[in-house]
Structures are given as C-alpha cells and as structure tokens.
C-alpha cells in the first residue's frame, strides 16, 4: 500500500462561548500498513451534532469529554478504501463512529 496521509480534526482548546476555528485544528497523520483484520475508511459524511459541543466541554455530562489534543468523534458514512478483513470489501459503504486514528 502506498503512503496514506490521514487528516483528523483535533480539539486544540476548550471553547469559551461559541466554538471558534482556533478551538480545533486539522492534523495530518501518516497511516501504517494495514494489519490483518483492519480496514481503511474514507469519510464521505461526518455528522456534526449539537452533542459534539458538550463533548468539547469538560463539564459533567452523560458523555465523556474529548481531551485537549484528542480527535473529535462523530458518526460517519464511510467507504472502504482498503481491507484486510474479508467481511469488508473495497468500495463498500458503511456507517460507523469516527474514532481516533
């Protein structure tokens, strides 16, 4: 597999009031070669739900806060780009939850 650079959205600081561009940043990360049982997904749609605002805060909540420097999570619709898991064929579209990579 050729070198793949992933772009992830990272929480840079906790917003005060309305979130600003400076509260998040896009971080490029080189991905390792897939291991057996792993898949590589390309996000087509990312859900930007109001609950994500709560995840950006460290106030008590039903959902754990995203830590500073960690990847923002969210629901996605993704396409399989590469797969080393027989159940997930290339080009298959799937819903998932975007997690840290």
PDB file of C-alpha atoms in Angstrom:
ATOM      1  CA  UNK A   1       0.000   0.000   0.000  1.00  0.00           C
ATOM      2  CA  UNK A   2       1.316   3.468  -0.832  1.00  0.00           C
ATOM      3  CA  UNK A   3       1.801   6.027   1.925  1.00  0.00           C
ATOM      4  CA  UNK A   4      -1.555   7.384   3.071  1.00  0.00           C
ATOM      5  CA  UNK A   5      -1.865  10.682   4.920  1.00  0.00           C
ATOM      6  CA  UNK A   6      -4.973  10.948   7.097  1.00  0.00           C
ATOM      7  CA  UNK A   7      -6.397  14.296   8.169  1.00  0.00           C
ATOM      8  CA  UNK A   8      -8.027  14.377  11.566  1.00  0.00           C
ATOM      9  CA  UNK A   9      -9.828  17.135  13.466  1.00  0.00           C
ATOM     10  CA  UNK A  10      -8.278  17.643  16.901  1.00  0.00           C
ATOM     11  CA  UNK A  11      -9.571  19.655  19.865  1.00  0.00           C
ATOM     12  CA  UNK A  12      -6.953  22.384  20.382  1.00  0.00           C
ATOM     13  CA  UNK A  13      -8.614  24.114  23.365  1.00  0.00           C
ATOM     14  CA  UNK A  14     -11.927  24.193  25.183  1.00  0.00           C
ATOM     15  CA  UNK A  15     -14.265  26.762  23.608  1.00  0.00           C
ATOM     16  CA  UNK A  16     -15.397  29.740  25.651  1.00  0.00           C
ATOM     17  CA  UNK A  17     -18.853  30.650  24.368  1.00  0.00           C
ATOM     18  CA  UNK A  18     -19.399  29.694  20.727  1.00  0.00           C
ATOM     19  CA  UNK A  19     -16.702  27.414  19.213  1.00  0.00           C
ATOM     20  CA  UNK A  20     -14.142  29.196  17.010  1.00  0.00           C
ATOM     21  CA  UNK A  21     -11.812  27.927  14.296  1.00  0.00           C
ATOM     22  CA  UNK A  22      -8.928  28.247  16.772  1.00  0.00           C
ATOM     23  CA  UNK A  23     -10.577  25.703  19.104  1.00  0.00           C
ATOM     24  CA  UNK A  24      -9.886  22.934  16.568  1.00  0.00           C
ATOM     25  CA  UNK A  25      -7.121  22.148  14.125  1.00  0.00           C
ATOM     26  CA  UNK A  26      -6.580  19.724  11.276  1.00  0.00           C
ATOM     27  CA  UNK A  27      -3.651  17.414  11.862  1.00  0.00           C
ATOM     28  CA  UNK A  28      -2.054  15.262   9.144  1.00  0.00           C
ATOM     29  CA  UNK A  29      -1.039  11.748  10.226  1.00  0.00           C
ATOM     30  CA  UNK A  30       0.759   9.109   8.182  1.00  0.00           C
ATOM     31  CA  UNK A  31      -1.072   5.779   8.421  1.00  0.00           C
ATOM     32  CA  UNK A  32       0.709   2.465   8.923  1.00  0.00           C
ATOM     33  CA  UNK A  33       0.322  -0.504   6.600  1.00  0.00           C
ATOM     34  CA  UNK A  34      -2.930  -2.327   7.348  1.00  0.00           C
ATOM     35  CA  UNK A  35      -2.638  -5.397   9.565  1.00  0.00           C
ATOM     36  CA  UNK A  36      -4.795  -8.495   9.266  1.00  0.00           C
ATOM     37  CA  UNK A  37      -8.348  -7.701  10.423  1.00  0.00           C
ATOM     38  CA  UNK A  38      -8.062  -3.929   9.799  1.00  0.00           C
ATOM     39  CA  UNK A  39      -9.844  -1.699   7.288  1.00  0.00           C
ATOM     40  CA  UNK A  40      -9.184   1.800   5.964  1.00  0.00           C
ATOM     41  CA  UNK A  41     -12.259   4.024   5.610  1.00  0.00           C
ATOM     42  CA  UNK A  42     -12.729   7.285   3.721  1.00  0.00           C
ATOM     43  CA  UNK A  43     -15.319   9.522   5.371  1.00  0.00           C
ATOM     44  CA  UNK A  44     -17.993  10.680   2.952  1.00  0.00           C
ATOM     45  CA  UNK A  45     -20.293  12.352   5.513  1.00  0.00           C
ATOM     46  CA  UNK A  46     -19.480  13.438   9.070  1.00  0.00           C
ATOM     47  CA  UNK A  47     -22.330  14.148  11.446  1.00  0.00           C
ATOM     48  CA  UNK A  48     -21.915  17.476  13.226  1.00  0.00           C
ATOM     49  CA  UNK A  49     -24.404  17.024  16.027  1.00  0.00           C
ATOM     50  CA  UNK A  50     -25.154  19.526  18.813  1.00  0.00           C
ATOM     51  CA  UNK A  51     -23.965  16.883  21.303  1.00  0.00           C
ATOM     52  CA  UNK A  52     -20.421  17.438  19.995  1.00  0.00           C
ATOM     53  CA  UNK A  53     -20.458  20.851  21.695  1.00  0.00           C
ATOM     54  CA  UNK A  54     -20.939  19.065  25.004  1.00  0.00           C
ATOM     55  CA  UNK A  55     -18.024  16.741  24.226  1.00  0.00           C
ATOM     56  CA  UNK A  56     -15.809  19.837  23.758  1.00  0.00           C
ATOM     57  CA  UNK A  57     -16.551  20.879  27.356  1.00  0.00           C
ATOM     58  CA  UNK A  58     -15.125  19.279  30.490  1.00  0.00           C
ATOM     59  CA  UNK A  59     -18.352  19.924  32.426  1.00  0.00           C
ATOM     60  CA  UNK A  60     -20.119  16.830  33.846  1.00  0.00           C
ATOM     61  CA  UNK A  61     -22.205  15.142  31.156  1.00  0.00           C
ATOM     62  CA  UNK A  62     -23.606  11.784  30.053  1.00  0.00           C
ATOM     63  CA  UNK A  63     -20.730  11.553  27.528  1.00  0.00           C
ATOM     64  CA  UNK A  64     -17.048  11.746  28.366  1.00  0.00           C
ATOM     65  CA  UNK A  65     -15.328  14.943  27.204  1.00  0.00           C
ATOM     66  CA  UNK A  66     -12.853  14.889  24.340  1.00  0.00           C
ATOM     67  CA  UNK A  67      -9.440  15.640  25.843  1.00  0.00           C
ATOM     68  CA  UNK A  68      -7.303  18.522  24.536  1.00  0.00           C
ATOM     69  CA  UNK A  69      -5.152  17.182  21.693  1.00  0.00           C
ATOM     70  CA  UNK A  70      -7.521  14.267  21.020  1.00  0.00           C
ATOM     71  CA  UNK A  71      -9.561  13.580  17.878  1.00  0.00           C
ATOM     72  CA  UNK A  72     -13.171  14.795  17.752  1.00  0.00           C
ATOM     73  CA  UNK A  73     -15.502  11.819  17.414  1.00  0.00           C
ATOM     74  CA  UNK A  74     -18.719  11.592  15.448  1.00  0.00           C
ATOM     75  CA  UNK A  75     -20.967   9.418  13.345  1.00  0.00           C
ATOM     76  CA  UNK A  76     -19.899   8.903   9.754  1.00  0.00           C
ATOM     77  CA  UNK A  77     -20.860   7.352   6.462  1.00  0.00           C
ATOM     78  CA  UNK A  78     -17.655   5.945   5.027  1.00  0.00           C
ATOM     79  CA  UNK A  79     -16.385   3.941   2.082  1.00  0.00           C
ATOM     80  CA  UNK A  80     -13.903   1.083   2.420  1.00  0.00           C
ATOM     81  CA  UNK A  81     -10.681   2.133   0.661  1.00  0.00           C
ATOM     82  CA  UNK A  82      -8.600  -0.909   1.642  1.00  0.00           C
ATOM     83  CA  UNK A  83      -9.393  -4.009   3.662  1.00  0.00           C
ATOM     84  CA  UNK A  84      -7.613  -6.876   5.332  1.00  0.00           C
ATOM     85  CA  UNK A  85     -10.903  -8.121   6.760  1.00  0.00           C
ATOM     86  CA  UNK A  86     -12.887 -10.430   4.433  1.00  0.00           C
ATOM     87  CA  UNK A  87     -16.273  -9.144   5.632  1.00  0.00           C
ATOM     88  CA  UNK A  88     -15.468  -5.595   4.394  1.00  0.00           C
ATOM     89  CA  UNK A  89     -14.912  -5.454   0.645  1.00  0.00           C
ATOM     90  CA  UNK A  90     -13.300  -2.475  -1.100  1.00  0.00           C
ATOM     91  CA  UNK A  91     -15.801   0.255  -2.154  1.00  0.00           C
ATOM     92  CA  UNK A  92     -18.415  -0.952   0.357  1.00  0.00           C
ATOM     93  CA  UNK A  93     -20.240   1.927   2.079  1.00  0.00           C
ATOM     94  CA  UNK A  94     -20.824   1.648   5.794  1.00  0.00           C
ATOM     95  CA  UNK A  95     -21.926   3.772   8.752  1.00  0.00           C
ATOM     96  CA  UNK A  96     -19.584   3.984  11.703  1.00  0.00           C
ATOM     97  CA  UNK A  97     -18.345   6.158  14.526  1.00  0.00           C
ATOM     98  CA  UNK A  98     -15.182   8.119  13.760  1.00  0.00           C
ATOM     99  CA  UNK A  99     -12.596   7.483  16.445  1.00  0.00           C
ATOM    100  CA  UNK A 100      -9.020   8.476  16.992  1.00  0.00           C
ATOM    101  CA  UNK A 101      -6.547   7.201  14.401  1.00  0.00           C
TER     102      UNK A 101
END
